Coordinates of C-alpha atoms in Angstrom, one line a residue:
M21 CA -9.5 11.1 18.2
D22 CA -9.3 7.4 19.0
Q23 CA -11.8 5.4 17.0
A24 CA -14.9 4.1 18.7
Q25 CA -15.4 0.4 18.9
P26 CA -18.4 -1.3 17.4
Q27 CA -21.7 -0.9 19.3
D28 CA -22.6 -4.6 19.1
R29 CA -21.6 -6.2 22.4
V30 CA -22.5 -9.8 21.4
S31 CA -19.6 -12.2 20.6
H32 CA -19.6 -13.8 17.2
P33 CA -17.1 -16.7 17.4
F34 CA -15.2 -17.9 14.4
T35 CA -12.1 -20.0 13.8
V36 CA -8.9 -18.7 12.3
T37 CA -6.9 -21.4 10.5
N38 CA -3.8 -21.5 8.3
R39 CA -6.1 -22.2 5.4
L40 CA -8.1 -19.0 6.1
V41 CA -5.0 -16.9 6.4
L42 CA -3.6 -18.2 3.1
S43 CA -6.9 -17.9 1.3
I44 CA -6.5 -14.1 1.7
A45 CA -2.7 -13.8 1.7
L46 CA -1.8 -15.9 -1.4
P47 CA -4.3 -14.3 -3.9
M48 CA -3.4 -10.8 -2.7
T49 CA 0.3 -11.5 -3.0
L50 CA -0.2 -12.3 -6.6
A51 CA -2.5 -9.3 -7.0
Y52 CA 0.1 -6.9 -5.5
L53 CA 2.8 -8.4 -7.7
T54 CA 0.9 -7.2 -10.8
T55 CA 1.8 -3.6 -9.9
P56 CA 5.5 -3.8 -10.5
L57 CA 4.8 -5.9 -13.6
L58 CA 2.6 -3.1 -14.9
G59 CA 5.4 -0.6 -14.4
I60 CA 7.8 -2.9 -16.3
A61 CA 5.4 -3.3 -19.1
D62 CA 4.8 0.5 -19.5
T63 CA 8.6 1.0 -19.5
A64 CA 9.1 -1.7 -22.1
I65 CA 6.3 -0.2 -24.3
V66 CA 7.7 3.3 -24.2
G67 CA 11.2 1.9 -24.6
Q68 CA 10.3 0.6 -28.1
Y69 CA 10.4 4.2 -29.3
G70 CA 14.1 4.4 -28.5
D71 CA 13.7 7.9 -27.0
A72 CA 15.4 8.5 -23.7
A73 CA 13.2 11.6 -23.1
L74 CA 10.0 9.6 -23.3
L75 CA 11.4 7.0 -20.8
G76 CA 12.4 9.9 -18.5
G77 CA 9.0 11.5 -18.8
L78 CA 7.3 8.2 -18.0
A79 CA 9.5 7.7 -14.9
A80 CA 9.0 11.2 -13.7
G81 CA 5.2 11.0 -14.2
A82 CA 5.1 7.7 -12.3
I83 CA 6.8 9.4 -9.3
V84 CA 4.1 12.2 -9.4
F85 CA 1.4 9.6 -9.2
D86 CA 3.2 7.7 -6.5
V87 CA 2.9 10.8 -4.3
V88 CA -0.7 11.6 -5.3
F89 CA -2.0 8.1 -4.7
T90 CA 0.0 7.5 -1.5
T91 CA -2.0 10.5 -0.2
F92 CA -5.2 8.5 -0.7
N93 CA -4.1 5.0 0.0
F94 CA -6.3 5.1 3.2
L95 CA -9.3 4.5 0.9
R96 CA -8.1 0.9 0.5
S97 CA -6.7 0.1 3.9
G98 CA -9.1 2.2 6.0
T99 CA -12.1 0.7 4.1
T100 CA -10.7 -2.8 4.7
G101 CA -10.5 -2.4 8.4
L102 CA -14.0 -0.9 8.8
V103 CA -15.7 -3.4 6.5
A104 CA -13.9 -6.3 8.3
Q105 CA -15.3 -5.1 11.7
A106 CA -18.8 -4.9 10.3
Y107 CA -18.4 -8.3 8.7
G108 CA -17.3 -9.7 12.1
Q109 CA -20.5 -8.3 13.6
G110 CA -22.6 -9.9 10.9
N111 CA -23.8 -6.4 10.0
A112 CA -24.3 -6.4 6.2
L113 CA -25.9 -3.0 6.2
E114 CA -22.9 -1.4 7.9
E115 CA -20.6 -3.1 5.4
Q116 CA -22.6 -1.4 2.6
A117 CA -22.6 1.9 4.5
V118 CA -18.8 1.9 4.8
L119 CA -18.5 1.1 1.1
W120 CA -20.8 4.0 0.1
R121 CA -18.9 6.5 2.4
A122 CA -15.6 5.4 0.9
L123 CA -17.0 5.7 -2.6
L124 CA -18.2 9.3 -1.9
V125 CA -14.9 10.3 -0.5
A126 CA -13.1 8.7 -3.5
L127 CA -15.3 10.5 -6.0
A128 CA -14.8 13.9 -4.2
A129 CA -11.1 13.4 -3.7
G130 CA -10.6 12.2 -7.3
L131 CA -12.4 15.2 -8.8
L132 CA -10.3 17.5 -6.6
V133 CA -7.1 15.9 -8.0
V134 CA -8.4 16.5 -11.5
L135 CA -9.2 20.2 -10.8
L136 CA -5.7 20.6 -9.2
G137 CA -4.1 18.9 -12.2
P138 CA -2.3 21.9 -13.6
F139 CA -0.8 22.6 -10.2
V140 CA 0.2 18.9 -9.8
I141 CA 1.9 19.0 -13.2
A142 CA 3.7 22.3 -12.5
G143 CA 4.8 21.0 -9.1
G144 CA 6.1 17.8 -10.6
V145 CA 8.1 19.6 -13.3
Y146 CA 9.6 22.0 -10.7
F147 CA 10.5 19.2 -8.3
M148 CA 12.1 16.9 -11.0
G149 CA 14.0 19.8 -12.6
A150 CA 14.3 17.7 -15.8
E151 CA 15.4 18.7 -19.2
P152 CA 12.8 20.3 -21.5
E153 CA 12.2 17.1 -23.5
V154 CA 11.6 15.0 -20.4
A155 CA 9.4 17.7 -18.9
A156 CA 7.3 17.8 -22.0
A157 CA 6.9 14.0 -22.0
M158 CA 5.9 14.1 -18.4
R159 CA 3.3 16.8 -18.9
A160 CA 1.7 14.8 -21.8
Y161 CA 1.6 11.6 -19.6
V162 CA 0.3 13.2 -16.4
S163 CA -2.3 15.5 -18.1
I164 CA -4.0 12.4 -19.5
R165 CA -3.5 9.9 -16.7
I166 CA -4.8 12.3 -14.0
L167 CA -8.2 12.2 -15.7
A168 CA -8.5 8.7 -14.2
A169 CA -8.0 9.9 -10.6
P170 CA -11.7 9.6 -9.5
V171 CA -11.9 6.1 -11.1
S172 CA -8.6 5.0 -9.6
L173 CA -9.7 6.0 -6.1
I174 CA -13.1 4.4 -6.5
N175 CA -11.2 1.2 -7.3
Y176 CA -9.3 1.6 -4.1
A177 CA -12.6 1.7 -2.2
I178 CA -14.0 -1.3 -4.0
L179 CA -10.9 -3.3 -3.3
G180 CA -11.0 -2.3 0.3
Y181 CA -14.6 -3.5 0.6
V182 CA -13.7 -6.8 -1.0
L183 CA -10.7 -7.4 1.2
G184 CA -12.6 -6.4 4.3
R185 CA -14.9 -9.4 3.6
G186 CA -11.9 -11.7 3.2
E187 CA -12.5 -12.3 -0.5
G188 CA -8.8 -12.4 -1.6
A189 CA -9.6 -14.4 -4.8
L190 CA -12.1 -11.8 -5.9
G191 CA -9.5 -9.1 -5.2
L192 CA -7.0 -10.9 -7.3
V193 CA -9.5 -11.2 -10.2
L194 CA -10.4 -7.5 -10.0
Q195 CA -6.7 -6.5 -10.0
F196 CA -5.9 -8.9 -12.8
I197 CA -8.7 -7.4 -15.0
L198 CA -7.6 -3.9 -14.2
N199 CA -3.9 -4.3 -14.8
G200 CA -4.3 -6.8 -17.7
T201 CA -6.6 -4.4 -19.5
N202 CA -4.2 -1.6 -18.8
I203 CA -1.3 -3.4 -20.4
A204 CA -3.3 -4.6 -23.4
L205 CA -4.7 -1.1 -24.1
S206 CA -1.3 0.5 -23.7
M207 CA 0.3 -1.9 -26.1
F208 CA -2.5 -1.3 -28.7
L209 CA -2.6 2.4 -28.4
A210 CA 1.1 3.1 -28.0
L211 CA 2.5 0.5 -30.4
S212 CA -0.2 -0.4 -32.9
L213 CA -1.7 3.1 -33.3
G214 CA 1.5 4.9 -32.6
W215 CA 0.2 7.2 -29.9
G216 CA 3.5 7.0 -27.9
I217 CA 3.5 8.0 -24.3
E218 CA 0.0 9.4 -24.6
G219 CA -1.1 5.9 -25.6
V220 CA 0.3 4.4 -22.4
A221 CA -1.5 7.1 -20.4
W222 CA -4.8 6.4 -22.1
G223 CA -4.3 2.7 -21.6
T224 CA -4.1 3.4 -17.9
V225 CA -7.3 5.4 -18.0
G226 CA -9.0 2.6 -19.9
G227 CA -7.7 -0.1 -17.6
E228 CA -8.9 1.8 -14.5
A229 CA -12.3 2.4 -16.1
V230 CA -12.8 -1.3 -17.0
G231 CA -11.7 -2.3 -13.4
M232 CA -14.2 0.1 -11.9
L233 CA -17.1 -1.1 -14.2
T234 CA -16.2 -4.8 -13.3
G235 CA -16.2 -3.9 -9.6
F236 CA -19.6 -2.2 -9.8
A237 CA -21.0 -5.1 -11.8
V238 CA -19.9 -7.5 -9.0
L239 CA -21.4 -5.2 -6.3
A240 CA -24.7 -4.8 -8.3
W241 CA -25.1 -8.5 -8.6
R242 CA -24.3 -9.0 -4.9
F243 CA -26.7 -6.3 -3.6
R244 CA -29.6 -6.9 -6.1
R245 CA -31.7 -8.9 -3.7
G246 CA -30.4 -8.0 -0.3
P247 CA -31.5 -5.2 2.0
R248 CA -30.7 -1.6 0.9
V249 CA -28.8 0.7 3.2
S250 CA -30.5 4.0 3.9
L251 CA -29.0 7.4 3.2
R252 CA -29.4 8.2 6.8
R253 CA -27.1 5.4 7.8
V254 CA -24.6 6.2 5.1
F255 CA -24.4 9.8 6.4
D256 CA -24.2 8.8 10.1
T257 CA -22.2 11.6 11.6
P258 CA -20.3 9.6 14.3
Q259 CA -19.3 7.0 11.7
I260 CA -18.1 9.6 9.2
V261 CA -16.0 11.3 12.0
R262 CA -14.6 7.9 12.8
M263 CA -13.6 7.3 9.2
V264 CA -12.1 10.7 8.8
A265 CA -10.0 10.4 12.0
M266 CA -8.8 7.0 11.0
N267 CA -8.0 8.1 7.4
G268 CA -6.1 11.1 8.6
D269 CA -3.9 8.9 10.9
I270 CA -3.2 6.5 8.0
M271 CA -2.3 9.5 5.7
I272 CA 0.2 10.9 8.2
R273 CA 1.8 7.4 8.6
S274 CA 2.0 7.0 4.8
F275 CA 3.6 10.4 4.3
S276 CA 6.1 9.7 7.0
L277 CA 7.1 6.5 5.3
L278 CA 7.3 8.2 1.9
A279 CA 9.5 10.9 3.5
A280 CA 11.8 8.2 4.9
F281 CA 12.3 6.7 1.4
A282 CA 12.9 10.2 -0.1
L283 CA 15.5 11.0 2.6
F284 CA 17.2 7.7 2.0
T285 CA 17.5 8.5 -1.7
R286 CA 18.6 12.0 -1.1
Q287 CA 21.3 11.0 1.4
G288 CA 22.5 8.2 -0.9
A289 CA 23.0 10.9 -3.6
Q290 CA 25.4 12.6 -1.3
F291 CA 27.8 9.6 -1.5
G292 CA 28.0 9.9 -5.3
T293 CA 26.3 8.7 -8.5
V294 CA 27.6 5.1 -8.2
T295 CA 26.3 4.7 -4.7
L296 CA 23.0 6.3 -5.6
A297 CA 22.6 3.8 -8.5
A298 CA 23.6 0.9 -6.3
N299 CA 21.1 1.9 -3.6
A300 CA 18.3 2.3 -6.2
I301 CA 18.9 -1.3 -7.4
L302 CA 19.0 -2.7 -3.9
M303 CA 16.0 -0.8 -2.7
N304 CA 14.0 -2.3 -5.5
F305 CA 14.8 -5.7 -4.0
F306 CA 13.1 -4.6 -0.8
L307 CA 10.1 -3.1 -2.6
V308 CA 9.5 -6.3 -4.5
A309 CA 9.8 -8.3 -1.2
G310 CA 7.3 -5.8 0.3
Y311 CA 4.7 -6.9 -2.3
F312 CA 5.1 -10.5 -0.9
L313 CA 4.8 -9.3 2.7
D314 CA 1.7 -7.2 1.8
G315 CA -0.2 -10.3 1.2
T316 CA 0.1 -11.6 4.8
A317 CA -0.4 -8.0 6.1
T318 CA -3.7 -7.9 4.2
A319 CA -4.7 -11.1 5.9
A320 CA -3.9 -9.5 9.2
E321 CA -6.1 -6.5 8.4
Q322 CA -9.1 -8.6 7.6
L323 CA -8.8 -11.2 10.3
A324 CA -7.9 -8.7 13.1
G325 CA -10.7 -6.4 12.0
R326 CA -13.2 -9.2 11.8
A327 CA -12.2 -10.4 15.3
V328 CA -12.7 -6.9 16.8
G329 CA -16.1 -6.6 15.1
A330 CA -17.0 -10.1 16.4
R331 CA -15.7 -9.2 19.8
Y332 CA -13.9 -12.6 19.9
R333 CA -10.5 -12.4 21.5
P334 CA -9.4 -15.9 20.7
A335 CA -9.7 -15.2 16.9
F336 CA -7.7 -12.0 17.3
L337 CA -4.9 -13.8 19.1
R338 CA -4.9 -16.6 16.6
S339 CA -4.9 -14.3 13.6
L340 CA -2.0 -12.3 15.2
R341 CA 0.1 -15.4 15.7
L342 CA -0.6 -17.0 12.3
T343 CA -0.1 -13.9 10.2
V344 CA 3.1 -13.0 12.0
A345 CA 4.4 -16.6 11.7
W346 CA 3.7 -16.7 7.9
G347 CA 5.1 -13.2 7.5
F348 CA 8.4 -14.1 9.2
G349 CA 8.6 -17.4 7.2
L350 CA 8.2 -15.5 3.9
A351 CA 10.6 -12.8 5.0
I352 CA 13.3 -15.4 5.9
A353 CA 12.8 -17.1 2.5
M354 CA 13.1 -13.8 0.7
S355 CA 16.3 -12.9 2.5
L356 CA 17.9 -16.3 1.8
F357 CA 17.0 -16.0 -1.9
L358 CA 18.5 -12.5 -2.2
L359 CA 21.6 -13.5 -0.3
L360 CA 22.1 -16.4 -2.7
A361 CA 20.9 -14.9 -6.0
G362 CA 21.4 -11.2 -5.3
E363 CA 24.7 -10.8 -7.2
A364 CA 23.3 -12.6 -10.2
L365 CA 20.3 -10.3 -10.2
I366 CA 22.5 -7.2 -9.8
A367 CA 24.5 -8.4 -12.8
F368 CA 21.3 -8.8 -14.8
I369 CA 20.0 -5.3 -14.0
T370 CA 23.2 -3.4 -14.7
T371 CA 26.3 -3.8 -16.8
A372 CA 28.2 -1.0 -15.1
Q373 CA 31.1 -2.7 -13.2
D374 CA 31.5 0.1 -10.6
V375 CA 27.7 0.0 -9.8
R376 CA 27.8 -3.8 -9.6
M377 CA 30.7 -3.8 -7.1
A378 CA 29.0 -1.1 -5.0
A379 CA 25.7 -3.0 -5.0
N380 CA 27.4 -6.3 -4.1
T381 CA 29.1 -4.6 -1.1
F382 CA 25.8 -3.4 0.3
L383 CA 23.7 -6.5 -0.8
P384 CA 23.5 -8.0 2.7
W385 CA 21.8 -4.9 4.1
A386 CA 19.1 -5.1 1.4
A387 CA 18.8 -8.9 1.6
L388 CA 18.1 -8.8 5.4
I389 CA 15.8 -5.8 5.4
S390 CA 12.7 -7.9 4.8
I391 CA 13.3 -9.6 8.1
S392 CA 13.8 -6.2 9.8
G393 CA 10.6 -4.9 8.3
V394 CA 8.2 -7.9 8.5
L395 CA 6.9 -7.1 12.0
A396 CA 6.2 -3.5 11.0
F397 CA 4.2 -4.8 7.9
Q398 CA 2.2 -7.3 10.0
M399 CA 1.5 -4.8 12.8
D400 CA 0.4 -2.2 10.3
G401 CA -2.2 -4.8 9.1
V402 CA -3.3 -5.6 12.6
F403 CA -3.7 -2.0 13.7
I404 CA -5.5 -1.0 10.5
G405 CA -7.9 -3.9 10.9
A406 CA -8.5 -3.1 14.5
T407 CA -8.8 0.6 13.7
W408 CA -6.1 1.5 16.2
S409 CA -4.8 4.1 13.8
R410 CA -3.8 6.8 16.4
D411 CA -1.3 4.4 17.9
M412 CA 0.0 3.5 14.4
R413 CA 0.4 7.2 13.6
N414 CA 2.2 8.0 16.9
T415 CA 4.6 5.1 16.7
M416 CA 5.4 6.0 13.0
L417 CA 6.3 9.6 14.0
L418 CA 8.4 8.3 16.9
S419 CA 10.2 5.9 14.6
F420 CA 10.7 8.6 12.0
A421 CA 12.2 10.9 14.5
L422 CA 14.7 8.2 15.6
Y423 CA 15.4 7.5 11.9
L424 CA 16.4 11.2 11.4
A425 CA 18.8 11.1 14.3
C426 CA 20.4 7.8 13.1
L427 CA 20.5 9.2 9.6
F428 CA 22.5 12.2 10.9
F429 CA 24.9 10.4 13.2
L430 CA 25.4 7.0 11.5
T431 CA 26.0 8.3 8.0
R432 CA 28.7 10.6 9.3
S433 CA 30.6 7.8 10.9
F434 CA 29.8 4.8 8.5
G435 CA 28.8 6.4 5.2
N436 CA 26.3 4.3 3.2
H437 CA 26.5 1.4 5.6
G438 CA 25.2 3.9 8.2
L439 CA 22.4 4.9 5.8
W440 CA 21.2 1.3 5.5
A441 CA 21.5 0.7 9.2
A442 CA 19.3 3.8 9.8
F443 CA 16.6 2.3 7.5
H444 CA 16.8 -1.0 9.3
I445 CA 16.4 0.8 12.7
L446 CA 13.3 2.6 11.4
L447 CA 11.6 -0.6 10.4
I448 CA 12.6 -2.5 13.6
V449 CA 11.5 0.3 15.9
R450 CA 8.1 0.6 14.1
G451 CA 7.5 -3.1 14.4
I452 CA 8.5 -3.5 18.0
S453 CA 6.8 -0.4 19.2
L454 CA 3.5 -1.4 17.6
F455 CA 3.8 -5.0 18.9
A456 CA 4.5 -3.7 22.5
I457 CA 1.2 -1.8 22.4
V458 CA -0.9 -4.8 21.4
P459 CA -1.6 -6.3 24.9
S460 CA -2.9 -3.0 26.4
R461 CA -5.0 -2.1 23.3
M462 CA -6.4 -5.7 23.2
R463 CA -7.4 -5.6 26.9
R464 CA -9.2 -2.3 26.4
T465 CA -10.9 -3.3 23.1
F466 CA -12.2 -6.7 24.2
A467 CA -13.2 -5.5 27.7
E468 CA -15.5 -2.8 26.3

């Protein structure tokens, strides 16, 4: 089902400027960068115990939660798009209604994850196939951290609402409080009290809880004097169907992307341990670059969604041009930095000479991949904001099918170079195919 457009037919003009784009992009870039810092901090805390099994259990548990929370990432992005459209209409009651719908979905989904916890743990242990000590550490970590699933997903919904209103600075504050509390509690519980990996897990639970309470406090202060949305509006059937359809499309897109990463890793393993390790180091370069690109993509989500809600085509065009321009500028800067400093970074990450040599060989592929992927990042933001999720899903599936074909043929002829080329093709095709659809979707959207 393609999502219905807002019922308000009146145009609400607004001006999109570089300053407006950066007011969203810069704070959210900083906010997104706290995520890898959190992972580094947890690893460093557990690393103080000098037990490789604990580090392995932490890494395995993190992979389990990457899969679980990727499933529900739509609660952030989908909420952003729908709130942005209501904001563009000047419809504060619909903004609240979208938030409450997202919170209810988050609570229900989070409780379901908790109930399925034993199966999640068993599936993770089976998939990882780790040694008994690592599996035991993973069970201890996941069984505690999974208790925070409802709270974590509620935080997704709250952040989506905040970003839908273009409040990047508030989003940064909420993420800083959440992740900062997480790190502080993990250090205290794991190191000061000696709780080990369980302390890191409880620190995450505590950080998510503090983040949620802070978010609710902000919302309560904001809504205390304004009009209250009715239950009838919250449970409006057509709007719920619209949200479900959009969220389903985003979920399919996210799973396809996750599958592409998994296949990349699996295929790299076929070329030997050294190549696998080198690819892992280089892919981290792309993932960190992705956190920078996510900032401008978030700006695209809010501004495109706001323009669609406002039914104001000039703002949509302006937001498209500015966010793409800033995205490409940032991607080029990231590529130049990695080309110049990549070998030094590789040497810092690993002391293994064979891994260093392999990683240096394939460094140009990793350094240039942010340029190949920037249009896909930006178009994802535009399509999520405009709630053109069916097109986003379809082009992702098309790109993934082409990626599979390239993976099969190029790796046979060119080995790991072919693997990296296939990943570049996936990103390029995603970006170009989405960009090619924009004119027709824009004509239909702003003509209605």
